[in-house]
Short mmCIF file of C-alpha atoms in Angstrom, two decimals:
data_model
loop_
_atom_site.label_atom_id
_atom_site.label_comp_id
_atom_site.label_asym_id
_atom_site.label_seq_id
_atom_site.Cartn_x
_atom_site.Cartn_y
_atom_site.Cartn_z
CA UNK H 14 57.12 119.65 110.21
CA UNK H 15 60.49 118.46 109.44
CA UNK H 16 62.77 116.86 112.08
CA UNK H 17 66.71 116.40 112.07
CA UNK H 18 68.39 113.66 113.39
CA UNK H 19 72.20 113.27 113.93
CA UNK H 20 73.61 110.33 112.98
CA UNK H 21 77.38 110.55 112.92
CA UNK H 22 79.27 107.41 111.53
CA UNK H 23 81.00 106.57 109.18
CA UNK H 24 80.02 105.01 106.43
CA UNK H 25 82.32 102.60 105.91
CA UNK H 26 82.13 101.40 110.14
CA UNK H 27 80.99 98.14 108.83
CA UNK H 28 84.01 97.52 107.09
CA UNK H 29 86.30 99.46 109.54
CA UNK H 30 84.74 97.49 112.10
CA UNK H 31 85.62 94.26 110.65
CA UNK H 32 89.04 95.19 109.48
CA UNK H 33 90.21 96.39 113.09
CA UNK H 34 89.21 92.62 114.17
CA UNK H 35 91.20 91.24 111.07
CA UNK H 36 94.26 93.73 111.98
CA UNK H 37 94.17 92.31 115.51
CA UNK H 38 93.88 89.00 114.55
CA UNK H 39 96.85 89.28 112.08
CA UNK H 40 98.81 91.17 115.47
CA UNK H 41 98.00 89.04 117.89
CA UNK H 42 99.92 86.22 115.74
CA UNK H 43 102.48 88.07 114.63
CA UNK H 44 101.45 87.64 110.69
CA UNK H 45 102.81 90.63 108.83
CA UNK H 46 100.38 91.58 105.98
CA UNK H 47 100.66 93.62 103.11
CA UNK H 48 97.76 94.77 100.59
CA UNK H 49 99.16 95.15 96.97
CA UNK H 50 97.25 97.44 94.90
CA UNK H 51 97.63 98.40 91.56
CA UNK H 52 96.22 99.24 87.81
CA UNK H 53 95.49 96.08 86.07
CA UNK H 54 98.74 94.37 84.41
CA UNK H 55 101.40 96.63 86.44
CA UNK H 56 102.38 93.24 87.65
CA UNK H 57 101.76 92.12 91.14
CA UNK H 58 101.13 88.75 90.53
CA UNK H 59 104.62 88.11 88.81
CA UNK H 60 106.11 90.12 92.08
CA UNK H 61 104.03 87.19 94.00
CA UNK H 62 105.31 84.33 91.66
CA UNK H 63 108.89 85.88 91.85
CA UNK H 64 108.55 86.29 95.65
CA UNK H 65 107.24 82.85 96.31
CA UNK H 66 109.44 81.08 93.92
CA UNK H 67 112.42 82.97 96.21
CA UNK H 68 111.67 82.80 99.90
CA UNK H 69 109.25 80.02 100.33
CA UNK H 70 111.80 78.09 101.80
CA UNK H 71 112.61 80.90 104.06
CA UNK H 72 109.52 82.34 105.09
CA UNK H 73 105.80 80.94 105.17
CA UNK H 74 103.56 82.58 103.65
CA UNK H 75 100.40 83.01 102.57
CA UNK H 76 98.24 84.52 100.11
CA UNK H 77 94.81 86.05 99.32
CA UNK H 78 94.24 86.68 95.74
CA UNK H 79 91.30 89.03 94.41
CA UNK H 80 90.04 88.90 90.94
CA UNK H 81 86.96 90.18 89.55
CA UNK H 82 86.59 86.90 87.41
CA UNK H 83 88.57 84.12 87.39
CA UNK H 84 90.53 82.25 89.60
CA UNK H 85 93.92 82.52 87.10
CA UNK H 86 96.14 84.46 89.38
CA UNK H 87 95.08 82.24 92.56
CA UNK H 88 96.22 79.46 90.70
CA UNK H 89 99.46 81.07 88.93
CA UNK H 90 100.40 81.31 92.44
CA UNK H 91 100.18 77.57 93.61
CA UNK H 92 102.01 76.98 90.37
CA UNK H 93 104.74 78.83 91.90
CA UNK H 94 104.72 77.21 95.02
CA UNK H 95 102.68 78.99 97.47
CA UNK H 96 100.92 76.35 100.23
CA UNK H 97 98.22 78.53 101.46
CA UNK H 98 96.75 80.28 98.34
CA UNK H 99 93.01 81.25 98.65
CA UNK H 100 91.09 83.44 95.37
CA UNK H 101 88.81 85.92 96.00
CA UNK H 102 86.00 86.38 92.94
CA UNK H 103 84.28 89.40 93.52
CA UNK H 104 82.01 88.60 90.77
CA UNK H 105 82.17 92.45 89.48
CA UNK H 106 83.19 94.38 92.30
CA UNK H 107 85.96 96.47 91.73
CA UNK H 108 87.87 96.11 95.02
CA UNK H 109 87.95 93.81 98.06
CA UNK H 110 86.34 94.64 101.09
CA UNK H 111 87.02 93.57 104.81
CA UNK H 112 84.53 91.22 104.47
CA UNK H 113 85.63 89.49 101.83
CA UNK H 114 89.29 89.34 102.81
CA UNK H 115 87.94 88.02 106.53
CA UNK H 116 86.18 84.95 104.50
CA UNK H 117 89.34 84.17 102.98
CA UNK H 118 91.66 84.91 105.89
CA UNK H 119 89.46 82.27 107.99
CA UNK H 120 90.25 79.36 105.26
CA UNK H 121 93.73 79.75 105.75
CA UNK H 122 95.45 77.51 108.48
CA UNK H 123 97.58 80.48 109.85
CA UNK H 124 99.50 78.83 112.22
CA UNK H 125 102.99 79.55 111.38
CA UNK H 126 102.61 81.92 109.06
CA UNK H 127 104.25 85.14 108.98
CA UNK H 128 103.70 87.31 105.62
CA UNK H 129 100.41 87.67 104.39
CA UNK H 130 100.22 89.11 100.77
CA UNK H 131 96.41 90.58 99.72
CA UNK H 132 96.13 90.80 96.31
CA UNK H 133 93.92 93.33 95.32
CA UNK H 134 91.59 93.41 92.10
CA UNK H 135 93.51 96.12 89.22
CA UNK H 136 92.42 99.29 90.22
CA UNK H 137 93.95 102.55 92.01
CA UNK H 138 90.81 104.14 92.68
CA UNK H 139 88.00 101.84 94.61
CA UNK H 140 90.22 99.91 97.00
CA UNK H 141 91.27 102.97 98.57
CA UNK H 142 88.03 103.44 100.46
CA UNK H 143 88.65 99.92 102.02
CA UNK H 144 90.89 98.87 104.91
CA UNK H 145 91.37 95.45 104.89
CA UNK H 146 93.35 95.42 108.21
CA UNK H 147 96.71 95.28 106.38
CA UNK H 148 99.88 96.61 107.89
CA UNK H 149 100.50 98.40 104.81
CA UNK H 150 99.37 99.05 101.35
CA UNK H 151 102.12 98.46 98.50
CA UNK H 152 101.45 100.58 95.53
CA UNK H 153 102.72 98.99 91.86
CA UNK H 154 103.57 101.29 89.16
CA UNK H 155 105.03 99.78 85.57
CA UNK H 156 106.91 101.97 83.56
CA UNK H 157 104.69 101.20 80.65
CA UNK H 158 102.13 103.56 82.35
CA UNK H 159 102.17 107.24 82.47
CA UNK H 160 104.61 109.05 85.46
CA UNK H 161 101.58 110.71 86.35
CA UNK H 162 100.10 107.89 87.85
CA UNK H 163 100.76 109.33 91.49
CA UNK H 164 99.33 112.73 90.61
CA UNK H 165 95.94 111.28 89.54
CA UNK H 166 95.41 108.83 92.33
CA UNK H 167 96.40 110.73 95.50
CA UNK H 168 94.32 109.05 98.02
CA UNK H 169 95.79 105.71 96.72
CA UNK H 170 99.57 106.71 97.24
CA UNK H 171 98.75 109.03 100.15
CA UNK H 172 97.64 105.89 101.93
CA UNK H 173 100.23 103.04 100.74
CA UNK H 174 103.50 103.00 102.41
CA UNK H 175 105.44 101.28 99.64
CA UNK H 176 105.65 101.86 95.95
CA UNK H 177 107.73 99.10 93.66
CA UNK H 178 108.15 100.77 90.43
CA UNK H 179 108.43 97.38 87.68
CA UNK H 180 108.77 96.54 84.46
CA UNK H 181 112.76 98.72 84.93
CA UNK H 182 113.88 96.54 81.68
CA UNK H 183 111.57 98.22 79.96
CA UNK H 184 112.87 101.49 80.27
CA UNK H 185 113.92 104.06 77.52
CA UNK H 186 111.26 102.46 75.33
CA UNK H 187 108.40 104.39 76.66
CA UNK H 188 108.57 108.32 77.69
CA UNK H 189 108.05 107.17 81.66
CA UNK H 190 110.72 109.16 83.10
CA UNK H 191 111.97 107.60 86.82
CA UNK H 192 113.00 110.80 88.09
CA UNK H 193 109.71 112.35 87.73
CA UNK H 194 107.78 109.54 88.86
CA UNK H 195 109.54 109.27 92.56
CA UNK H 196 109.00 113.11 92.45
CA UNK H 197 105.42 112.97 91.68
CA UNK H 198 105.10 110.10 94.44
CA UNK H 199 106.96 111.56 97.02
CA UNK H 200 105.04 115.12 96.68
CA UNK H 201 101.72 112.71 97.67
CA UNK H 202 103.25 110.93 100.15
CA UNK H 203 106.87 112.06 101.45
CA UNK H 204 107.04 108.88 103.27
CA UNK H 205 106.71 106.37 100.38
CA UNK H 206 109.61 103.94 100.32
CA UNK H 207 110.13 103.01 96.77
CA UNK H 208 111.51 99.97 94.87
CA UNK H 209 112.23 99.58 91.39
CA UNK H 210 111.92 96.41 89.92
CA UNK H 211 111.92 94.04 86.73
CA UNK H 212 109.62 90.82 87.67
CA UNK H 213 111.19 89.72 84.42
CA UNK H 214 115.30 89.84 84.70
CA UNK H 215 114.96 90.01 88.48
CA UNK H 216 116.46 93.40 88.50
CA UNK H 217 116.40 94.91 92.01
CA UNK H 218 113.88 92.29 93.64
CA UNK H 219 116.84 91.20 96.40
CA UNK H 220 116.22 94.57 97.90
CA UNK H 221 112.29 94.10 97.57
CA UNK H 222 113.11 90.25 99.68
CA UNK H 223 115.45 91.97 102.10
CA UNK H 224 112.72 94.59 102.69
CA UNK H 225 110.45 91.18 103.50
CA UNK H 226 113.09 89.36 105.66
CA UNK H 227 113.76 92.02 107.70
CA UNK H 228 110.10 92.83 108.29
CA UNK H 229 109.60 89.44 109.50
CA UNK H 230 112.21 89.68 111.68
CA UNK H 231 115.42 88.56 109.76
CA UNK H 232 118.52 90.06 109.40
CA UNK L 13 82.50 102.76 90.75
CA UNK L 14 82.35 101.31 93.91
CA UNK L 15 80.60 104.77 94.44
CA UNK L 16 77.15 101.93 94.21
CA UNK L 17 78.04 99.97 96.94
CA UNK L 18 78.93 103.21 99.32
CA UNK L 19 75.17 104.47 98.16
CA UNK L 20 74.24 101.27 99.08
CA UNK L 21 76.01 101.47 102.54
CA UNK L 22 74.28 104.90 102.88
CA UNK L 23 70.81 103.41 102.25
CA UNK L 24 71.24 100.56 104.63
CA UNK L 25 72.43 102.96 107.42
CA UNK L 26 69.81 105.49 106.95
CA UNK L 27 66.78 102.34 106.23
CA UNK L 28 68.43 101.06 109.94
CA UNK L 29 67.54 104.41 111.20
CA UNK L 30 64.38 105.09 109.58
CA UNK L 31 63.22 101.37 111.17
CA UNK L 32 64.46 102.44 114.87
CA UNK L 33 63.24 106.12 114.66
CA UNK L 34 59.33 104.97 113.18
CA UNK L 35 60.02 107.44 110.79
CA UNK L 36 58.20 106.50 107.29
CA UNK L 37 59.69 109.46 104.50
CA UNK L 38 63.58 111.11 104.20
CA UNK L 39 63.73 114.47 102.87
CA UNK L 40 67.49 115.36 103.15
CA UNK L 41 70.52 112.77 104.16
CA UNK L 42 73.80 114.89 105.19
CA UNK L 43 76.81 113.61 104.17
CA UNK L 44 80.47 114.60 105.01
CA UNK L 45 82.98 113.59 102.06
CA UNK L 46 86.28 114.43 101.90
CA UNK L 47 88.85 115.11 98.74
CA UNK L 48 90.85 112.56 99.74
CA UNK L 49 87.84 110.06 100.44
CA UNK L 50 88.40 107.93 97.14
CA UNK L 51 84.91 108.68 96.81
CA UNK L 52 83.38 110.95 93.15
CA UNK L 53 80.64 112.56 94.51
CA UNK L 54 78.53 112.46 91.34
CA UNK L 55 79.30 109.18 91.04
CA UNK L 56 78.10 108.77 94.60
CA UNK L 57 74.65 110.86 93.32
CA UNK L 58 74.14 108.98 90.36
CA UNK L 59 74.52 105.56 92.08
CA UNK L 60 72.00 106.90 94.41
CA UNK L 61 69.42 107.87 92.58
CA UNK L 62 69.86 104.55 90.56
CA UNK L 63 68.92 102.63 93.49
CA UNK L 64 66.39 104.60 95.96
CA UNK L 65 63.35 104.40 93.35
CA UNK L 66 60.58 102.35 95.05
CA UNK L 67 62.36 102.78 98.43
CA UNK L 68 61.18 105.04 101.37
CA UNK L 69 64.04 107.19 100.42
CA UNK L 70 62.69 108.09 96.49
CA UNK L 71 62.39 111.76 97.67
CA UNK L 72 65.46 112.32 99.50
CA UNK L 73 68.00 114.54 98.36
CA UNK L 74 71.89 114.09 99.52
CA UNK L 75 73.63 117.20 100.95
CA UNK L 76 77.00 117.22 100.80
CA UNK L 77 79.72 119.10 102.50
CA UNK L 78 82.89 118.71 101.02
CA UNK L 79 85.94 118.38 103.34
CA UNK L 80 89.22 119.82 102.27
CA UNK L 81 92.59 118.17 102.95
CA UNK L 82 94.39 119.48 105.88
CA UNK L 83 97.57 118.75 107.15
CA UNK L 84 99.68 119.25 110.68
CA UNK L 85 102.93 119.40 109.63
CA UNK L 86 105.43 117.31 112.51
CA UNK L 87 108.53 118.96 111.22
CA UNK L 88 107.56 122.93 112.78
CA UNK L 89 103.89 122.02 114.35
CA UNK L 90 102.00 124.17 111.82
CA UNK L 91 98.48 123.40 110.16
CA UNK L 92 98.08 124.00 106.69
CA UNK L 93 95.74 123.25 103.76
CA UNK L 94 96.67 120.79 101.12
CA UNK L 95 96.11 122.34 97.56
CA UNK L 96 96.09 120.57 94.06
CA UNK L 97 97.39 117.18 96.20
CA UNK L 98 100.84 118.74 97.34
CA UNK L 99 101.45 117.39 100.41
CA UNK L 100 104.53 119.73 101.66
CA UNK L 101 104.20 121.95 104.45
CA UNK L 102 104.27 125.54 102.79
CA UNK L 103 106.55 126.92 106.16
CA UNK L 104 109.18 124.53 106.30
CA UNK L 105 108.90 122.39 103.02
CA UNK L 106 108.65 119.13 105.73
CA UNK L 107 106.89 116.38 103.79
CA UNK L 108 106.56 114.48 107.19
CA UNK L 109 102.89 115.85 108.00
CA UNK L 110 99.90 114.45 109.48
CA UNK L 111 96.41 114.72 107.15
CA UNK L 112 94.01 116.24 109.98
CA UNK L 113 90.56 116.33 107.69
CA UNK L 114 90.12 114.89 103.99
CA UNK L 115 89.45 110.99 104.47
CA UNK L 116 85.65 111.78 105.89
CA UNK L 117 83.05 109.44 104.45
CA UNK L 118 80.17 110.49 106.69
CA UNK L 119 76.56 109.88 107.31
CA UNK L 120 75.78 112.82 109.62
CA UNK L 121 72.11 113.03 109.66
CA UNK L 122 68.75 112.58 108.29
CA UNK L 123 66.27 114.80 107.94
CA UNK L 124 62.63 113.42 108.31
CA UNK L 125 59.48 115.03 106.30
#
């Protein structure tokens, strides 16, 4: 004889659970924290360097780099400046879970800090499952990738708030057409806000840093 | 593929229960996934079966019922379903909506032999 029992959770509570305690954590000291997610090489590390290398004098922050191997972007990132820098090796995993950011969070001396960037591990499709506790997720896009992108990772850019469109020096020498990008993005997500960027000349990142003062408060 | 570490979530949750229930075989664990999820279910299957060998769950098929995105739309109030990831309300063309069902990743029950 068989017998059913209901269960009924989720079954991701484990990471929900601990990402609600991160998330109030984060509140409760008024840190602002955004998880950047992205296909490998659209660039968020140089938006990191960039944004360090601008405001660090302005605003503290801090950061959690995730890498699948490697500690190279952690430390491209105290190159440029930034005093609480903590890497993540997930040793394979193909996203960061609340766990993991939680282990990394504690390290950090947060007192006084008020932007927290996650950097997630290059991918569009895993870390989408996995609330870190973030305020919001910030989608990257380079224009060296297909205009699609949106189209064939919904749940990604249904769920971030912000896109940043890089690599705008860039275009006219691959078919990624801007117009049809922002379309494709804002058909997913009619919310999005969206930047477009060139880490490289510096192209549109003032509105990117006045986006970041005025969420912590400036301005 | 983090599809492996959800199966193993699932395996854990349903072990858990098996431990706290007494119950010693699994012949069906219901699942509710939906589209917008992240999650491949045949990815989710394969990563499954790849792990559950030698475990109390070797015989235990996954049943799935597949959750389709739908949306409350703020603009005019209306519900609607999402098709082919077009998130626009299809009465007023509002893009400020709500998603109502499509991010379930569920364990909703075992079924003991």
């Amino acid at each position: 004889m068989s017998k059913k029992i209901e269960i009924e959770k989720k079954v991701l509570s484990e990471n929900d659970r601990i990402a609600a305690e991160i998330r109030k954590e984060l509140k409760k000291r008024r840190i602002v924290s955004l998880n950047l997610v992205s296909s490998p090489g659209s660039g968020k590390t140089s938006l990191l360097e960039k944004t360090l290398a601008a405001l660090k004098n302005e605003i503290r922050m801090a950061l959690i780099a995730g890498d699948v191997q490697t500690e190279n972007d952690a430390n491209r990132l105290i190159n440029a400046g930034g005093e609480a820098v903590r890497p993540i090796v997930t040793g394979g995993a193909c996203h960061l879970d609340a766990r993991m950011a939680e282990k990394a969070i504690a390290s950090i001396n947060l007192e006084g800090i008020e932007l927290l960037f996650i950097e997630n591990v290059g991918n569009l499709v895993c870390p989408s499952s996995y609330d870190l506790g973030e305020d919001m997720k910030v989608a990257l896009i380079s224009t060296t990738e297909g205009d699609d992108k949106p189209l064939k990772y919904p749940a990604m850019f249904r769920r971030a708030s912000v896109i940043v469109i890089n690599k705008i020096d860039l275009l006219g020498l691959s078919d990624f057409d801007m117009a049809k990008v922002k379309k494709n993005a804002l058909q997913i997500n009619g919310g999005l806000k969206i930047f477009e960027i060139s880490c490289r000349t510096g192209d549109g990142l003032n509105e990117w840093y006045n986006w970041l003062r005025s969420l912590t408060g400036r301005q | 593929m983090h599809e492996l570490r959800i199966a193993e979530s699932i395996v854990q949750s349903v072990l858990e229960e098996m431990a706290r229930q007494n119950l010693h075989s699994i012949k069906t664990i219901g699942l509710r996934i939906g589209a917008l999820s992240g999650v491949n279910i045949d990815s989710l299957r394969f990563g499954f079966e790849s792990i559950v060998p030698e475990t109390a769950l070797a015989h235990a098929r996954l049943q799935v019922e597949e959750v389709a995105v739908q949306g409350e739309c703020r603009h005019c109030g209306k519900n609607f379903e999402v098709n082919e990831f077009i998130f626009v309300c299809p009465h007023c063309f509002s893009t400020d909506m709500a998603i109502k069902t499509g991010q379930e990743l569920d364990l909703v029950y075992i079924e003991a032999e």
